[in-house]
Amino acid sequence: MGMKKIFGMDRIQHELEIAMVPHKVVDEISANSQQYVEELAEFLRIPSVSTESEHAADIRHAAMWVAKKLGKLGFQAELHETARHPVVFGHLLVDASLPTLLIYGHYDVQPPDPLAEWITPPFSPSIREGYIYARGATDNKGQCLTYLMAMEALLSVTGRLPLNVKVLIEGEEEIGSPNLGQFLQKNRELLRTDVIAISDGSQFAPGIPAITYGLRGLCYLEIQIQGSNFDLHSGSFGGVVANPIQELIEMLSRLKNTDGIVAIPSFYDHVLELPPDERLEMSRLPVDEMQLKKYLGVEQLTGEPDYSIMERKTARPTLDINGIWGGFAGEGAKTIIPAKAGAKVSMRLVPNQRSSAINEQFKSFIRSIAPSTAKIQIAEMHGSDPVLIERNQPAMVAAAKAIEFGFDKKPVFIREGGSIPIVGLFKDVLDCGSILLLGWGSPDDGAHSPNERFSLEDFHRAICSVAALFYSLEECYRT
Ligand code: BES
Ligand code: ZN
């Protein structure tokens, strides 16, 4: 079955641009597309939720699944234990004179709740109208597998890869990659590479592929306030005891103003303002505000008035309350003064903010505004730094060519609002600034949401793009 038949694309003109991708590789990918989907479904059936300790065996199962797949491709692959979930690392060294590509992804997934909102169960992959639905479909199992499938096709047609390849698939991305930094530090030599490819994000919009050159960083903290020893009768004690929920919300309300401007002193000190040419480029991206509001189910978008939607979503820092608890929220009414209250707060950071500094600023601001009655504890849950990747480098050109080959469209360059915690360390620890963030997903895939999905057409196009990337990278490092 030809590619054209499946997805109605005409490859001929692109064969000219990336002359080195053998026809047979594309035919092989098309011929095996059904099998790739079946393998993806098998991978998606493993509930590798990294946050929940009850899934430890599933996590290991997913890691072994990846290692086994790499083994079948001829990789020397093994599990490396960490303090929590294993890292899968494999390498296939073709020839010392060839450049090396390191592929990074994650086999862990977010918890699937709220379960009742899934049309089909999260770990029983289901195909409907060209999409595969399951937790992890787009984030990140489907996107990860595009690399393995492309290599399988290349190997079966040509017998060898055009590059040396290292594959690093971890199981802790969704919990902030707490142990991967140490793995990098310890294995610098093993991981040495010329270029890194990561597909753990999105295209700009359905049908508009993108290369991402910026990611936001993340600080995530939890605040707990302890009041009285236990919940009190609000009639007997109301009027003489501070209410921790009241104290908490007063503090939270001072973190950000209604225009979305964060009120923590020094928060913006190191924020790199967007240069005019980048603002102009961003303003040309076809943002459909009506469509976005409809998708989100909101009548108005909010945020910093002086910045566009794209700027606010990707290049400006934010602060959000993710959850809040305390007191009585059950059926009926219960007259108490609660003993405790708590909240989880996160901040997305942009270049050149540093998560360690922002965490400290947050804590000292909270302490400075806390009432004397409040016994407060603040815990840091995540910290990852923002990333900006040099766009003006040969690997970007190679990636753009490869995307155009697979998607039949030139990619746009975008920043993403999400975070991939390890990417900053790739730059610093591995000393590799050639990082290709090639999101194969779509913003409406529902990552982290119920009914997460991945387009099978994108899956297929991405596999073709990855095959092309091997050749275009080899070419760009050769010349
Ligand atoms: N795939 C996402 C990162 C992402 C999200 C990239 C949106 C581009 C657009 C990744 O799996 C993720 O969810 N990261 C977390 C990191 C956190 C748990 C430390 C995030 O951004 O919230
Ligand atoms: Zn995620």
Coordinates of C-alpha atoms and ligand atoms in Angstrom, one line a residue:
M1 CA 0.0 0.0 0.0
G2 CA 1.5 3.3 -1.1
M3 CA 1.7 6.3 1.2
K4 CA -0.3 8.3 -1.3
K5 CA -3.2 5.9 -1.0
I6 CA -3.2 6.1 2.8
F7 CA -2.9 9.8 3.3
G8 CA -3.2 11.4 -0.1
M9 CA 0.2 13.0 -0.1
D10 CA 2.3 13.5 -3.1
R11 CA 5.9 12.8 -2.2
I12 CA 7.6 13.3 -5.6
Q13 CA 8.7 16.9 -5.1
H14 CA 10.1 16.1 -1.7
E15 CA 12.1 13.2 -2.9
L16 CA 14.0 15.8 -4.8
E17 CA 14.7 17.9 -1.8
I18 CA 15.9 15.1 0.4
A19 CA 17.3 13.1 -2.4
M20 CA 19.0 10.7 0.0
V21 CA 15.9 9.2 1.7
P22 CA 15.5 6.0 -0.3
H23 CA 12.1 5.5 -1.8
K24 CA 12.0 2.1 -0.3
V25 CA 12.2 3.5 3.2
V26 CA 9.0 5.5 2.7
D27 CA 7.4 2.5 1.1
E28 CA 8.5 0.3 4.0
I29 CA 7.0 2.8 6.5
S30 CA 3.7 2.8 4.6
A31 CA 3.6 -0.9 4.3
N32 CA 4.1 -1.3 8.1
S33 CA 1.9 1.5 9.3
Q34 CA -0.7 -0.9 10.7
Q35 CA 1.9 -2.8 12.6
Y36 CA 3.3 0.4 14.1
V37 CA -0.1 1.3 15.4
E38 CA -0.5 -2.1 16.9
E39 CA 2.9 -1.7 18.7
L40 CA 1.9 1.7 19.9
A41 CA -1.3 0.3 21.3
E42 CA 0.7 -2.4 23.1
F43 CA 2.9 0.2 24.7
L44 CA -0.1 2.4 25.6
R45 CA -1.7 -0.6 27.4
I46 CA 1.0 -0.4 30.1
P47 CA -0.2 2.1 32.8
S48 CA 3.2 3.6 33.5
V49 CA 2.0 6.4 35.8
S50 CA 5.2 7.8 37.5
T51 CA 3.5 9.7 40.3
E52 CA 1.8 6.7 41.9
S53 CA 3.9 4.1 43.7
E54 CA 1.2 1.4 43.1
H55 CA 2.3 1.6 39.4
A56 CA 6.0 0.8 40.1
A57 CA 5.7 -2.6 38.4
D58 CA 4.0 -1.0 35.3
I59 CA 6.8 1.5 35.2
R60 CA 9.3 -1.2 35.0
H61 CA 7.3 -3.1 32.5
A62 CA 7.2 0.0 30.2
A63 CA 11.0 0.5 30.6
M64 CA 11.6 -3.2 29.7
W65 CA 9.2 -2.8 26.7
V66 CA 11.4 0.0 25.4
A67 CA 14.6 -1.8 26.1
K68 CA 13.4 -4.9 24.4
K69 CA 12.3 -2.9 21.3
L70 CA 15.7 -1.3 21.1
G71 CA 17.3 -4.7 21.5
K72 CA 15.4 -6.0 18.5
L73 CA 16.7 -3.1 16.5
G74 CA 20.2 -4.1 17.3
F75 CA 20.9 -1.6 20.0
Q76 CA 22.9 -2.4 23.1
A77 CA 20.2 -1.4 25.5
E78 CA 19.7 -1.6 29.2
L79 CA 17.9 -0.3 32.2
H80 CA 19.8 2.0 34.6
E81 CA 18.5 2.1 38.1
T82 CA 17.9 5.5 39.7
A83 CA 16.6 6.4 43.1
R84 CA 13.1 5.9 41.7
H85 CA 12.3 4.9 38.1
P86 CA 14.7 3.3 35.7
V87 CA 16.3 5.1 32.7
V88 CA 16.4 3.2 29.5
F89 CA 19.6 3.8 27.6
G90 CA 20.7 2.2 24.3
H91 CA 23.2 2.9 21.7
L92 CA 23.9 1.7 18.2
L93 CA 27.3 2.9 17.1
V94 CA 27.7 2.6 13.3
D95 CA 31.0 4.3 12.6
A96 CA 33.1 6.5 14.7
S97 CA 33.5 9.0 11.9
L98 CA 29.7 9.6 11.7
P99 CA 28.0 12.2 13.8
T100 CA 25.9 11.1 16.8
L101 CA 22.3 11.7 17.5
L102 CA 20.8 11.4 21.0
I103 CA 17.1 10.8 21.1
Y104 CA 15.3 11.7 24.4
G105 CA 11.8 10.9 25.4
H106 CA 9.8 9.5 28.4
Y107 CA 7.8 6.3 28.9
D108 CA 6.0 7.6 32.0
V109 CA 2.6 9.1 31.8
Q110 CA 0.4 11.4 33.9
P111 CA -2.4 9.9 36.1
P112 CA -5.5 9.4 34.0
D113 CA -8.1 10.9 36.3
P114 CA -10.9 12.0 36.1
L115 CA -11.7 8.5 34.9
A116 CA -15.4 9.1 34.4
E117 CA -14.7 11.6 31.6
W118 CA -12.9 9.1 29.4
I119 CA -15.1 7.8 26.5
T120 CA -13.0 4.6 26.4
P121 CA -10.7 3.6 29.3
P122 CA -7.3 5.3 29.4
F123 CA -5.2 2.2 29.2
S124 CA -7.4 0.4 26.6
P125 CA -6.3 2.2 23.4
S126 CA -9.1 2.8 21.1
I127 CA -9.1 4.1 17.5
R128 CA -11.7 6.6 16.4
E129 CA -11.8 8.8 13.4
G130 CA -8.1 8.6 12.7
Y131 CA -6.9 9.1 16.3
I132 CA -5.7 6.7 18.9
Y133 CA -7.1 7.5 22.3
A134 CA -5.2 6.6 25.5
R135 CA -3.2 8.1 28.3
G136 CA 0.3 8.7 26.9
A137 CA -0.8 8.6 23.3
T138 CA 0.7 12.0 22.5
D139 CA 2.6 12.6 25.8
N140 CA 4.9 10.9 25.1
K141 CA 4.7 7.3 24.0
G142 CA 3.3 7.9 20.5
Q143 CA 5.9 10.6 19.8
C144 CA 8.7 8.6 21.2
L145 CA 7.9 5.6 19.1
T146 CA 8.2 7.5 15.8
Y147 CA 12.0 7.3 16.3
L148 CA 12.0 3.6 16.9
M149 CA 9.7 2.9 14.0
A150 CA 11.7 5.1 11.6
M151 CA 14.9 3.3 12.6
E152 CA 13.2 -0.1 12.2
A153 CA 12.3 0.9 8.6
L154 CA 15.8 2.3 7.8
L155 CA 17.5 -0.8 9.2
S156 CA 15.2 -3.2 7.4
V157 CA 15.7 -1.4 4.0
T158 CA 19.3 -0.3 4.2
G159 CA 20.8 -2.5 6.9
R160 CA 22.4 0.4 8.6
L161 CA 21.7 3.8 10.1
P162 CA 23.2 7.0 8.6
L163 CA 24.3 8.2 12.1
N164 CA 25.4 6.8 15.4
V165 CA 22.4 6.8 17.6
K166 CA 21.9 6.9 21.4
V167 CA 18.5 6.6 22.9
L168 CA 17.6 7.9 26.4
I169 CA 14.0 7.2 27.5
E170 CA 13.3 8.0 31.1
G171 CA 10.4 7.3 33.5
E172 CA 10.3 10.4 35.6
E173 CA 9.6 13.3 33.2
E174 CA 6.1 13.8 34.5
I175 CA 7.4 14.2 38.0
G176 CA 10.1 16.7 37.1
S177 CA 13.0 14.3 36.2
P178 CA 14.4 14.4 39.7
N179 CA 17.0 11.8 39.1
L180 CA 18.0 12.3 35.5
G181 CA 20.3 15.1 36.2
Q182 CA 22.5 12.9 38.3
F183 CA 22.4 10.2 35.5
L184 CA 23.7 12.8 33.1
Q185 CA 26.4 13.9 35.4
K186 CA 27.6 10.4 35.9
N187 CA 27.4 9.3 32.3
R188 CA 28.7 12.4 30.4
E189 CA 31.0 10.3 28.2
L190 CA 28.3 7.6 27.4
L191 CA 25.9 10.3 26.5
R192 CA 28.3 12.5 24.4
T193 CA 26.5 13.6 21.3
D194 CA 26.5 16.1 18.4
V195 CA 22.8 16.7 18.4
I196 CA 19.7 15.9 20.5
A197 CA 16.2 15.3 19.2
I198 CA 13.2 15.4 21.4
S199 CA 9.6 15.0 20.3
D200 CA 7.5 15.8 23.4
G201 CA 5.4 18.7 22.3
S202 CA 3.2 20.0 19.6
Q203 CA 2.9 21.3 16.2
F204 CA 1.8 24.9 16.1
A205 CA -1.8 23.9 15.1
P206 CA -3.3 20.9 13.2
G207 CA -1.6 21.0 9.8
I208 CA 1.1 23.5 10.8
P209 CA 4.2 21.7 11.9
A210 CA 6.7 23.5 14.0
I211 CA 10.2 23.6 15.4
T212 CA 10.3 24.7 19.0
Y213 CA 13.2 26.9 20.1
G214 CA 12.0 27.9 23.6
L215 CA 10.5 26.1 26.6
R216 CA 9.4 27.6 29.8
G217 CA 10.8 26.5 33.1
L218 CA 8.8 25.6 36.2
C219 CA 8.7 26.2 39.9
Y220 CA 6.1 24.3 41.9
L221 CA 5.5 24.7 45.6
E222 CA 3.1 23.6 48.2
I223 CA 2.1 25.8 51.1
Q224 CA 0.5 24.4 54.3
I225 CA -0.9 26.4 57.1
Q226 CA -1.6 25.0 60.5
G227 CA -4.0 26.8 62.8
S228 CA -5.5 25.3 65.9
N229 CA -4.8 21.7 67.0
F230 CA -8.0 20.5 65.5
D231 CA -11.2 21.7 63.7
L232 CA -13.1 23.9 66.2
H233 CA -16.8 24.7 66.7
S234 CA -17.1 28.1 65.0
G235 CA -19.8 29.1 67.5
S236 CA -17.7 28.4 70.6
F237 CA -14.4 29.7 69.2
G238 CA -15.3 32.0 66.3
G239 CA -14.0 35.5 67.0
V240 CA -10.9 34.5 68.9
V241 CA -9.0 32.1 66.6
A242 CA -7.4 32.9 63.2
N243 CA -8.9 30.9 60.3
P244 CA -6.1 29.3 58.2
I245 CA -8.2 29.2 55.0
Q246 CA -8.8 33.0 55.4
E247 CA -5.1 33.5 56.0
L248 CA -4.2 31.4 53.0
I249 CA -6.5 33.0 50.5
E250 CA -5.4 36.5 51.6
M251 CA -1.8 35.5 50.9
L252 CA -2.6 33.8 47.6
S253 CA -4.6 36.8 46.5
R254 CA -1.5 39.0 46.8
L255 CA 0.7 36.8 44.5
K256 CA -0.7 38.2 41.3
N257 CA -2.9 41.1 40.2
T258 CA -6.0 40.9 38.0
D259 CA -3.9 41.7 34.9
G260 CA -1.9 38.5 35.5
I261 CA 1.1 40.5 36.7
V262 CA 3.0 38.6 39.4
A263 CA 3.5 40.6 42.5
I264 CA 6.5 38.8 44.0
P265 CA 9.3 41.4 44.3
S266 CA 12.2 40.9 41.8
F267 CA 10.1 38.2 39.9
Y268 CA 10.7 40.0 36.6
D269 CA 14.3 41.1 37.2
H270 CA 15.9 38.7 34.8
V271 CA 13.1 38.2 32.3
L272 CA 14.5 38.5 28.8
E273 CA 12.1 40.8 26.9
L274 CA 11.2 39.6 23.4
P275 CA 13.2 41.4 20.7
P276 CA 11.1 43.3 18.2
D277 CA 11.8 40.9 15.3
E278 CA 10.7 37.9 17.4
R279 CA 7.5 39.7 18.4
L280 CA 6.8 40.5 14.8
E281 CA 7.4 36.9 13.8
M282 CA 5.1 35.7 16.7
S283 CA 2.4 38.1 15.6
R284 CA 2.4 36.5 12.2
L285 CA 1.5 33.1 13.5
P286 CA -2.1 32.4 12.7
V287 CA -3.6 32.4 16.2
D288 CA -7.4 31.8 16.0
E289 CA -8.7 33.5 19.2
M290 CA -12.3 32.5 18.6
Q291 CA -11.3 28.9 18.0
L292 CA -9.2 28.9 21.1
K293 CA -12.0 30.3 23.3
K294 CA -14.3 27.7 21.9
Y295 CA -12.0 24.8 22.5
L296 CA -11.3 26.0 26.1
G297 CA -15.0 26.8 26.8
V298 CA -14.3 30.3 28.0
E299 CA -15.7 33.6 26.9
Q300 CA -12.7 35.7 27.5
L301 CA -8.9 35.2 27.6
T302 CA -7.0 36.9 30.3
G303 CA -3.5 38.0 31.1
E304 CA -1.0 40.7 30.7
P305 CA -2.6 43.4 28.5
D306 CA 0.7 44.5 26.8
Y307 CA 1.4 41.1 25.4
S308 CA -0.3 39.0 22.7
I309 CA -1.8 35.6 23.3
M310 CA 1.2 33.8 21.9
E311 CA 3.6 35.9 23.9
R312 CA 1.5 35.3 27.1
K313 CA 1.3 31.5 26.4
T314 CA 5.0 31.0 25.7
A315 CA 7.3 33.8 26.4
R316 CA 6.0 35.4 29.5
P317 CA 6.2 34.0 33.1
T318 CA 3.0 33.1 34.9
L319 CA 1.8 32.1 38.3
D320 CA -1.1 29.7 38.9
I321 CA -2.8 28.2 41.9
N322 CA -3.2 24.5 40.9
G323 CA -5.2 23.4 43.9
I324 CA -6.4 24.5 47.3
W325 CA -7.8 22.6 50.2
G326 CA -8.9 22.9 53.8
G327 CA -12.0 22.8 56.0
F328 CA -15.3 21.3 55.1
A329 CA -16.5 20.8 51.5
G330 CA -18.8 17.9 51.9
E331 CA -22.6 17.7 51.6
G332 CA -24.6 20.1 53.8
A333 CA -23.1 22.6 56.2
K334 CA -20.7 22.0 59.1
T335 CA -19.9 24.9 61.4
I336 CA -16.2 24.8 61.9
I337 CA -13.0 26.8 62.0
P338 CA -10.6 24.5 60.1
A339 CA -7.3 23.6 61.7
K340 CA -5.4 23.4 58.4
A341 CA -5.4 24.8 54.8
G342 CA -3.1 24.3 51.9
A343 CA -2.4 25.2 48.3
K344 CA -0.2 24.2 45.4
V345 CA 1.2 27.0 43.4
S346 CA 3.3 26.9 40.2
M347 CA 5.1 29.4 38.2
R348 CA 6.2 29.1 34.5
L349 CA 9.5 30.7 34.0
V350 CA 11.1 32.3 30.9
P351 CA 14.7 33.0 29.9
N352 CA 16.7 34.2 31.9
Q353 CA 14.8 33.4 35.2
R354 CA 16.3 30.7 37.3
S355 CA 14.1 28.3 39.2
S356 CA 16.4 28.2 42.3
A357 CA 16.2 32.0 42.7
I358 CA 12.4 32.2 42.0
N359 CA 11.7 29.5 44.5
E360 CA 13.6 31.5 47.1
Q361 CA 11.8 34.7 46.1
F362 CA 8.4 33.0 46.4
K363 CA 9.2 31.6 49.9
S364 CA 10.5 34.9 51.3
F365 CA 7.5 36.8 49.8
I366 CA 5.1 34.4 51.5
R367 CA 6.9 34.7 54.8
S368 CA 6.9 38.5 54.5
I369 CA 3.2 38.7 54.1
A370 CA 2.2 35.9 56.4
P371 CA 0.2 36.9 59.5
S372 CA 2.0 36.3 62.8
T373 CA -0.7 33.7 63.7
A374 CA 0.1 31.5 60.7
K375 CA 2.3 28.4 61.2
I376 CA 3.5 27.9 57.6
Q377 CA 5.4 25.2 55.8
I378 CA 6.5 25.6 52.2
A379 CA 7.8 22.6 50.2
E380 CA 9.4 22.8 46.8
M381 CA 8.1 20.2 44.4
H382 CA 9.7 21.0 41.1
G383 CA 12.3 23.3 39.7
S384 CA 13.4 23.4 36.1
D385 CA 15.0 26.2 34.2
P386 CA 13.7 27.7 30.9
V387 CA 15.5 27.0 27.7
L388 CA 16.2 29.0 24.6
I389 CA 17.8 27.3 21.7
E390 CA 20.0 28.9 19.1
R391 CA 17.9 28.9 15.9
N392 CA 20.7 29.9 13.6
Q393 CA 22.5 26.5 13.4
P394 CA 22.8 23.8 10.7
A395 CA 20.8 21.2 12.7
M396 CA 17.7 23.5 12.5
V397 CA 18.0 23.5 8.8
A398 CA 18.3 19.8 8.7
A399 CA 15.2 19.5 10.9
A400 CA 13.2 21.9 8.8
K401 CA 14.0 19.9 5.7
A402 CA 13.0 16.6 7.4
I403 CA 9.7 18.1 8.6
E404 CA 8.9 19.4 5.2
F405 CA 9.6 16.0 3.8
G406 CA 7.2 14.2 6.2
F407 CA 4.5 16.8 6.7
D408 CA 4.5 18.4 3.2
K409 CA 4.7 21.8 4.8
K410 CA 7.5 24.0 6.0
P411 CA 7.6 24.3 9.8
V412 CA 7.1 27.5 11.7
F413 CA 9.4 28.4 14.6
I414 CA 7.7 28.6 18.0
R415 CA 8.3 28.8 21.7
E416 CA 6.2 26.3 23.8
G417 CA 4.7 27.2 27.1
G418 CA 5.3 23.8 28.7
S419 CA 8.4 22.5 30.3
I420 CA 10.7 19.5 29.7
P421 CA 12.7 19.7 32.8
I422 CA 15.9 18.0 31.6
V423 CA 16.5 20.1 28.5
G424 CA 18.3 22.8 30.4
L425 CA 20.7 20.2 31.7
F426 CA 21.3 18.8 28.3
K427 CA 22.8 22.2 27.4
D428 CA 24.7 22.6 30.6
V429 CA 25.9 19.1 31.5
L430 CA 26.3 17.5 28.1
D431 CA 27.5 20.8 26.6
C432 CA 25.2 20.2 23.6
G433 CA 23.3 23.2 22.3
S434 CA 22.1 21.5 19.2
I435 CA 18.7 20.5 20.6
L436 CA 15.9 19.8 18.2
L437 CA 12.4 20.1 19.8
L438 CA 10.2 18.6 17.1
G439 CA 6.7 18.3 18.5
W440 CA 4.7 15.8 16.5
G441 CA 1.5 16.2 18.6
S442 CA -1.2 18.8 18.3
P443 CA -2.3 21.4 20.9
D444 CA -5.8 19.7 20.8
D445 CA -4.4 16.2 21.6
G446 CA -5.5 16.6 25.3
A447 CA -2.1 15.9 26.9
H448 CA -2.7 15.4 30.7
S449 CA -6.5 15.6 30.0
P450 CA -9.1 12.9 29.7
N451 CA -9.4 11.4 26.2
E452 CA -5.8 12.1 25.3
R453 CA -5.2 11.2 21.7
F454 CA -2.6 11.2 18.9
S455 CA -3.4 11.5 15.2
L456 CA -2.5 8.4 13.3
E457 CA -1.8 10.6 10.3
D458 CA 0.7 12.7 12.4
F459 CA 2.2 9.5 13.7
H460 CA 2.8 8.3 10.1
R461 CA 4.1 11.7 8.9
A462 CA 6.4 12.0 11.9
I463 CA 7.9 8.6 11.2
C464 CA 8.6 9.7 7.7
S465 CA 10.1 13.0 9.1
V466 CA 12.4 11.1 11.5
A467 CA 13.6 8.9 8.7
A468 CA 14.4 12.0 6.7
L469 CA 16.0 13.6 9.7
F470 CA 18.6 10.9 9.9
Y471 CA 19.7 11.7 6.3
S472 CA 19.5 15.5 6.6
L473 CA 21.5 15.5 9.8
E474 CA 24.1 13.2 8.3
E475 CA 24.3 15.5 5.4
C476 CA 24.5 18.7 7.4
Y477 CA 27.3 17.4 9.6
R478 CA 29.2 16.0 6.6
T479 CA 29.3 19.3 4.8
Ligands
BES1 N1 5.2 17.0 27.0 C1 5.1 17.9 28.1 C2 5.9 19.2 27.9 C3 5.2 20.1 26.9 C4 3.9 20.6 27.2 C5 5.8 20.6 25.8 C6 3.3 21.4 26.4 C7 5.2 21.5 25.0 C8 3.9 21.9 25.2 C9 5.8 17.2 29.3 O1 5.5 15.8 29.4 C10 5.2 17.8 30.5 O2 4.0 17.7 30.7 N2 6.0 18.5 31.3 C11 5.6 19.0 32.6 C12 6.8 19.1 33.4 C13 6.5 19.0 34.9 C14 5.7 17.9 35.3 C15 7.8 19.1 35.7 C16 4.9 20.4 32.4 O3 5.2 21.2 31.5 O4 4.0 20.6 33.2
ZN2 ZN 3.4 15.6 30.1

